[in-house]
Amino acid sequence: MIQGSHESKIDTLLSKMTLDEKIGQTVMYSSGMDITGPVLDKNYKNYIKNGQVGAVFNATGAAYTRKLQKMAVEETRLGIPLLFGYDVIHGYKTIFPIPLAESCSWDLGLMEQTARTAALECTAVGLHWTFAPMVDISRDPRWGRVSEGAGEDTYLGSLIAKVRVKGFQGNLSDNNTVLACVKHFAAYGAAQGGRDYHTVDMSETMLRNVYLPPFKAALDEGAATFMTAFNELNGIPATGNKFLFEDILRKEWGFNGFVVTDYTAINEMVAHGYARDLKHAGELAFNAGSDMDMQGGVYKNHMKQSIEEGKIEVERLDEAVRDILRMKFELGLFDDPYRYCDETKEEKLILSKAHLKLAREAARKSIVLLKNENKALPIDNSKKIALIGPLADDQDHILGSWAAHGHKNTDAIVSVKEGFEARAINFEYAKGCDIIGGDKSGFNKAKAIAKASDVVVMVMGEAESMSGEAASRTNINLPGHQQALIAEIKKTGKPIILVLMSGRPLDLSWENETVDAIVEAWFPGTRGGHAIADVLYGVYNPSGKLTVTFPRNVGQIPIFYNQKNTGRPADVENPDPRYVSKYLDVDNSPLYPFGYGLSYTTFKYGDTTLDTNILTLNSTITASVTITNTGDYDGEEIVQLYIKDVVGSITRPVKELKGFQKIFLKKGETKQVDFIIKVNDLKFYNHQMEFNCEPGDYELFIAGSSNHKFTNKFSFEL
Ligand code: GLC
């Protein structure tokens, strides 16, 4: 919550404002610099000069934002400065791994640092506000926007939401911090069929236990703004959903920032079948708590009439304007509207060495080693490599979706091929095929260099446009002729290392049976080529763990680790395996589970011990385990604590992540890791929406993945 210290100034300014000027503050338009939605109204400059706009997005650059700011400050009656917003999701010009990738580092300090760095770069080009972090929990890799979040787990997603808000916002009075915008409120990731913008319908217990906590965590960290989701929730479009924005966000959680809609989301309430026309949509949205209209022109064109008709109260308008002005005061824009438009900072900060170094580190830590047989990895420098695949010599897709201005200076982007060249690897390169479409004419050259090599590295995956917004897939296999190319290379008998670039979990069941090693690099960003080479050659021992489940095939979706047990679980010795909850054609288990990731070394876990088996309201339990690095490489291990609430007043997940620690162990080294378990960690919303921990039995285990047996029991007693 923003602790406003400008209330009297806000009151004074508000008292001077006409109705039109107040309405102007609730309007945001995109500049023509970047297109992030279906429509563009090119008259935004006129609207600025007429005081009809309070914020502009997709405009960047110290000079350009200064030019637009001058229009607002010097050409309008009250000179109220504009807010400049942009989707700085994983970097502005120095692009870090996509958020899903970064979440697989489980490194909260790193994720705060990359958000901080993104803020440093984007404030140097005049931006005050980023439309991030996206905190939507998603259990469906068909949904392309799984790439923008922190995966499937609520506990981890909440911690990541906090550090990203902290990284972006820092102390708002500094001129190198930005307003965060927590999105998309709420439950956008639960779209039916994984189809973007599709319907969301769930119980309030599911909403409160799974999808809302990351938003609350972001708010507790002081998030200044929230963005509405496109989807409907239980029959009411989020953008017009009083339960979300009035009852929960403002009344229950005490939010006092402002809410911006998603792109033309108000207009879309007509298509939803919830509003008769745009004016009705504007009344429903504004009265439900959507303070600012992104790109829709609905508040600009209809709010005045709605107020004259008494459909919108002036008091509600004053509230929204107050919340918007508060953020402009917090940013210091009334003291100096140009304090973010500093061309010298732009030159010095953008793509600095320190930022590029961080980008390489973040990419290294986000990479997940999924398979490594026959000691395929790390590659010995003496080996002759055949580097094959449509993403091996790529500088476009490697940044992933929402790459802001990352493409505006390709000198900094390092492809895998350039990463190999930088390490003076002895390799031949052949593209082999396109990502999607194309033909097989490149197969022969690829096979030829494979035959002449010791090891084949195949860099394959999705185009960046195949994940992110409006990019759902019903088939999550490698696209195009990529599998056929792998099959051809397989015939040469050479060891194959498959490096994947993707924005989602793919169906890798066939690849898992076909190649020797699989490295998930996601879209690793500006320095991805260096980071991938660092991992393949053992310069960095991969430490990433999956924050999203990889299914055996798309038919298993939704599949996630913290599922319910059902009354006929298939994973117990069952007298008649027929009548249990299972598929006839595939095992219930995923291909790669949540929390899973390999290292070049091995870690041995000792027995877990508890200092007591009774938890009370005022006590804690310490769960301890020793871990030894039993392999040949120093490495990091993400030690995870999972707890099961055996019986609840509503059924409880078979396990839940309740703690983790990322530790570094030299080879041969042993460390003890302790987890302190408190009652608060075990609370959940019951059917009466009470947030409680219920007395009873619990089980736990500590391991390097969610796929493990329970080892210890304890009980909670009132
Ligand atoms: C898009 C996205 C949202 C983004 C906004 C502005 O439609 O849904 O995440 O912040 O529009 O570009």
PDB file of N, CA, C and O in Angstrom, residues 509-540:
ATOM      1  N   SER A 509       8.190 -36.472 -24.926  1.00  0.00           N
ATOM      2  CA  SER A 509       8.230 -37.914 -24.671  1.00  0.00           C
ATOM      3  C   SER A 509       9.083 -38.650 -25.695  1.00  0.00           C
ATOM      4  O   SER A 509       9.897 -39.505 -25.349  1.00  0.00           O
ATOM      5  N   TRP A 510       8.934 -38.295 -26.976  1.00  0.00           N
ATOM      6  CA  TRP A 510       9.699 -38.994 -28.018  1.00  0.00           C
ATOM      7  C   TRP A 510      11.168 -38.602 -27.924  1.00  0.00           C
ATOM      8  O   TRP A 510      12.061 -39.450 -27.951  1.00  0.00           O
ATOM      9  N   GLU A 511      11.438 -37.321 -27.738  1.00  0.00           N
ATOM     10  CA  GLU A 511      12.825 -36.851 -27.633  1.00  0.00           C
ATOM     11  C   GLU A 511      13.506 -37.510 -26.435  1.00  0.00           C
ATOM     12  O   GLU A 511      14.686 -37.883 -26.497  1.00  0.00           O
ATOM     13  N   ASN A 512      12.752 -37.690 -25.352  1.00  0.00           N
ATOM     14  CA  ASN A 512      13.333 -38.265 -24.137  1.00  0.00           C
ATOM     15  C   ASN A 512      13.807 -39.693 -24.380  1.00  0.00           C
ATOM     16  O   ASN A 512      14.736 -40.184 -23.730  1.00  0.00           O
ATOM     17  N   GLU A 513      13.189 -40.360 -25.358  1.00  0.00           N
ATOM     18  CA  GLU A 513      13.605 -41.732 -25.698  1.00  0.00           C
ATOM     19  C   GLU A 513      14.668 -41.742 -26.799  1.00  0.00           C
ATOM     20  O   GLU A 513      15.234 -42.784 -27.089  1.00  0.00           O
ATOM     21  N   THR A 514      14.905 -40.585 -27.387  1.00  0.00           N
ATOM     22  CA  THR A 514      15.705 -40.578 -28.626  1.00  0.00           C
ATOM     23  C   THR A 514      17.089 -39.959 -28.464  1.00  0.00           C
ATOM     24  O   THR A 514      18.062 -40.459 -29.047  1.00  0.00           O
ATOM     25  N   VAL A 515      17.203 -38.924 -27.651  1.00  0.00           N
ATOM     26  CA  VAL A 515      18.494 -38.223 -27.574  1.00  0.00           C
ATOM     27  C   VAL A 515      19.172 -38.531 -26.244  1.00  0.00           C
ATOM     28  O   VAL A 515      18.558 -39.053 -25.303  1.00  0.00           O
ATOM     29  N   ASP A 516      20.451 -38.146 -26.154  1.00  0.00           N
ATOM     30  CA  ASP A 516      21.243 -38.473 -24.962  1.00  0.00           C
ATOM     31  C   ASP A 516      21.087 -37.442 -23.861  1.00  0.00           C
ATOM     32  O   ASP A 516      21.182 -37.757 -22.685  1.00  0.00           O
ATOM     33  N   ALA A 517      20.901 -36.185 -24.256  1.00  0.00           N
ATOM     34  CA  ALA A 517      20.790 -35.132 -23.242  1.00  0.00           C
ATOM     35  C   ALA A 517      19.779 -34.096 -23.710  1.00  0.00           C
ATOM     36  O   ALA A 517      19.629 -33.857 -24.918  1.00  0.00           O
ATOM     37  N   ILE A 518      19.071 -33.523 -22.747  1.00  0.00           N
ATOM     38  CA  ILE A 518      18.088 -32.473 -23.048  1.00  0.00           C
ATOM     39  C   ILE A 518      18.305 -31.300 -22.104  1.00  0.00           C
ATOM     40  O   ILE A 518      18.340 -31.495 -20.875  1.00  0.00           O
ATOM     41  N   VAL A 519      18.490 -30.125 -22.690  1.00  0.00           N
ATOM     42  CA  VAL A 519      18.710 -28.900 -21.913  1.00  0.00           C
ATOM     43  C   VAL A 519      17.590 -27.936 -22.260  1.00  0.00           C
ATOM     44  O   VAL A 519      17.436 -27.551 -23.417  1.00  0.00           O
ATOM     45  N   GLU A 520      16.773 -27.546 -21.272  1.00  0.00           N
ATOM     46  CA  GLU A 520      15.708 -26.550 -21.511  1.00  0.00           C
ATOM     47  C   GLU A 520      16.286 -25.177 -21.238  1.00  0.00           C
ATOM     48  O   GLU A 520      16.597 -24.841 -20.098  1.00  0.00           O
ATOM     49  N   ALA A 521      16.479 -24.380 -22.286  1.00  0.00           N
ATOM     50  CA  ALA A 521      17.068 -23.044 -22.142  1.00  0.00           C
ATOM     51  C   ALA A 521      15.993 -21.962 -22.203  1.00  0.00           C
ATOM     52  O   ALA A 521      16.305 -20.774 -22.091  1.00  0.00           O
ATOM     53  N   TRP A 522      14.717 -22.359 -22.458  1.00  0.00           N
ATOM     54  CA  TRP A 522      13.635 -21.388 -22.561  1.00  0.00           C
ATOM     55  C   TRP A 522      14.004 -20.326 -23.612  1.00  0.00           C
ATOM     56  O   TRP A 522      14.652 -20.661 -24.604  1.00  0.00           O
ATOM     57  N   PHE A 523      13.623 -19.055 -23.391  1.00  0.00           N
ATOM     58  CA  PHE A 523      14.190 -17.992 -24.242  1.00  0.00           C
ATOM     59  C   PHE A 523      15.112 -17.192 -23.321  1.00  0.00           C
ATOM     60  O   PHE A 523      14.650 -16.413 -22.478  1.00  0.00           O
ATOM     61  N   PRO A 524      16.426 -17.402 -23.462  1.00  0.00           N
ATOM     62  CA  PRO A 524      17.367 -16.967 -22.422  1.00  0.00           C
ATOM     63  C   PRO A 524      17.837 -15.521 -22.488  1.00  0.00           C
ATOM     64  O   PRO A 524      18.607 -15.089 -21.643  1.00  0.00           O
ATOM     65  N   GLY A 525      17.402 -14.791 -23.532  1.00  0.00           N
ATOM     66  CA  GLY A 525      17.687 -13.365 -23.539  1.00  0.00           C
ATOM     67  C   GLY A 525      18.980 -12.967 -24.227  1.00  0.00           C
ATOM     68  O   GLY A 525      19.622 -13.771 -24.911  1.00  0.00           O
ATOM     69  N   THR A 526      19.362 -11.711 -24.015  1.00  0.00           N
ATOM     70  CA  THR A 526      20.436 -11.068 -24.779  1.00  0.00           C
ATOM     71  C   THR A 526      21.744 -11.863 -24.759  1.00  0.00           C
ATOM     72  O   THR A 526      22.430 -11.939 -25.779  1.00  0.00           O
ATOM     73  N   ARG A 527      22.069 -12.445 -23.644  1.00  0.00           N
ATOM     74  CA  ARG A 527      23.351 -13.180 -23.552  1.00  0.00           C
ATOM     75  C   ARG A 527      23.117 -14.696 -23.526  1.00  0.00           C
ATOM     76  O   ARG A 527      23.926 -15.461 -23.000  1.00  0.00           O
ATOM     77  N   GLY A 528      22.004 -15.127 -24.107  1.00  0.00           N
ATOM     78  CA  GLY A 528      21.653 -16.546 -24.040  1.00  0.00           C
ATOM     79  C   GLY A 528      22.679 -17.449 -24.685  1.00  0.00           C
ATOM     80  O   GLY A 528      22.951 -18.536 -24.171  1.00  0.00           O
ATOM     81  N   GLY A 529      23.291 -17.001 -25.773  1.00  0.00           N
ATOM     82  CA  GLY A 529      24.265 -17.868 -26.459  1.00  0.00           C
ATOM     83  C   GLY A 529      25.468 -18.168 -25.595  1.00  0.00           C
ATOM     84  O   GLY A 529      25.934 -19.317 -25.522  1.00  0.00           O
ATOM     85  N   HIS A 530      25.940 -17.151 -24.878  1.00  0.00           N
ATOM     86  CA  HIS A 530      27.069 -17.388 -23.956  1.00  0.00           C
ATOM     87  C   HIS A 530      26.648 -18.351 -22.850  1.00  0.00           C
ATOM     88  O   HIS A 530      27.385 -19.282 -22.502  1.00  0.00           O
ATOM     89  N   ALA A 531      25.472 -18.122 -22.294  1.00  0.00           N
ATOM     90  CA  ALA A 531      25.031 -18.931 -21.148  1.00  0.00           C
ATOM     91  C   ALA A 531      24.863 -20.386 -21.545  1.00  0.00           C
ATOM     92  O   ALA A 531      25.261 -21.297 -20.803  1.00  0.00           O
ATOM     93  N   ILE A 532      24.307 -20.634 -22.719  1.00  0.00           N
ATOM     94  CA  ILE A 532      24.120 -22.017 -23.176  1.00  0.00           C
ATOM     95  C   ILE A 532      25.472 -22.689 -23.385  1.00  0.00           C
ATOM     96  O   ILE A 532      25.696 -23.823 -22.939  1.00  0.00           O
ATOM     97  N   ALA A 533      26.396 -21.978 -23.989  1.00  0.00           N
ATOM     98  CA  ALA A 533      27.748 -22.547 -24.170  1.00  0.00           C
ATOM     99  C   ALA A 533      28.406 -22.784 -22.821  1.00  0.00           C
ATOM    100  O   ALA A 533      29.040 -23.817 -22.593  1.00  0.00           O
ATOM    101  N   ASP A 534      28.215 -21.863 -21.877  1.00  0.00           N
ATOM    102  CA  ASP A 534      28.780 -22.021 -20.520  1.00  0.00           C
ATOM    103  C   ASP A 534      28.266 -23.316 -19.883  1.00  0.00           C
ATOM    104  O   ASP A 534      29.016 -24.029 -19.219  1.00  0.00           O
ATOM    105  N   VAL A 535      27.000 -23.599 -20.063  1.00  0.00           N
ATOM    106  CA  VAL A 535      26.427 -24.809 -19.459  1.00  0.00           C
ATOM    107  C   VAL A 535      26.902 -26.055 -20.215  1.00  0.00           C
ATOM    108  O   VAL A 535      27.368 -27.020 -19.604  1.00  0.00           O
ATOM    109  N   LEU A 536      26.842 -26.022 -21.534  1.00  0.00           N
ATOM    110  CA  LEU A 536      27.208 -27.222 -22.312  1.00  0.00           C
ATOM    111  C   LEU A 536      28.659 -27.621 -22.072  1.00  0.00           C
ATOM    112  O   LEU A 536      28.991 -28.810 -22.093  1.00  0.00           O
ATOM    113  N   TYR A 537      29.515 -26.655 -21.808  1.00  0.00           N
ATOM    114  CA  TYR A 537      30.940 -26.944 -21.617  1.00  0.00           C
ATOM    115  C   TYR A 537      31.332 -26.965 -20.145  1.00  0.00           C
ATOM    116  O   TYR A 537      32.508 -26.997 -19.807  1.00  0.00           O
ATOM    117  N   GLY A 538      30.339 -26.952 -19.262  1.00  0.00           N
ATOM    118  CA  GLY A 538      30.631 -27.128 -17.845  1.00  0.00           C
ATOM    119  C   GLY A 538      31.247 -25.934 -17.168  1.00  0.00           C
ATOM    120  O   GLY A 538      31.704 -26.026 -16.032  1.00  0.00           O
ATOM    121  N   VAL A 539      31.281 -24.781 -17.844  1.00  0.00           N
ATOM    122  CA  VAL A 539      31.784 -23.562 -17.190  1.00  0.00           C
ATOM    123  C   VAL A 539      30.818 -23.199 -16.063  1.00  0.00           C
ATOM    124  O   VAL A 539      31.186 -22.677 -15.023  1.00  0.00           O
ATOM    125  N   TYR A 540      29.540 -23.512 -16.284  1.00  0.00           N
ATOM    126  CA  TYR A 540      28.532 -23.340 -15.251  1.00  0.00           C
ATOM    127  C   TYR A 540      27.784 -24.666 -15.125  1.00  0.00           C
ATOM    128  O   TYR A 540      27.266 -25.201 -16.103  1.00  0.00           O
TER     129      TYR A 540
END
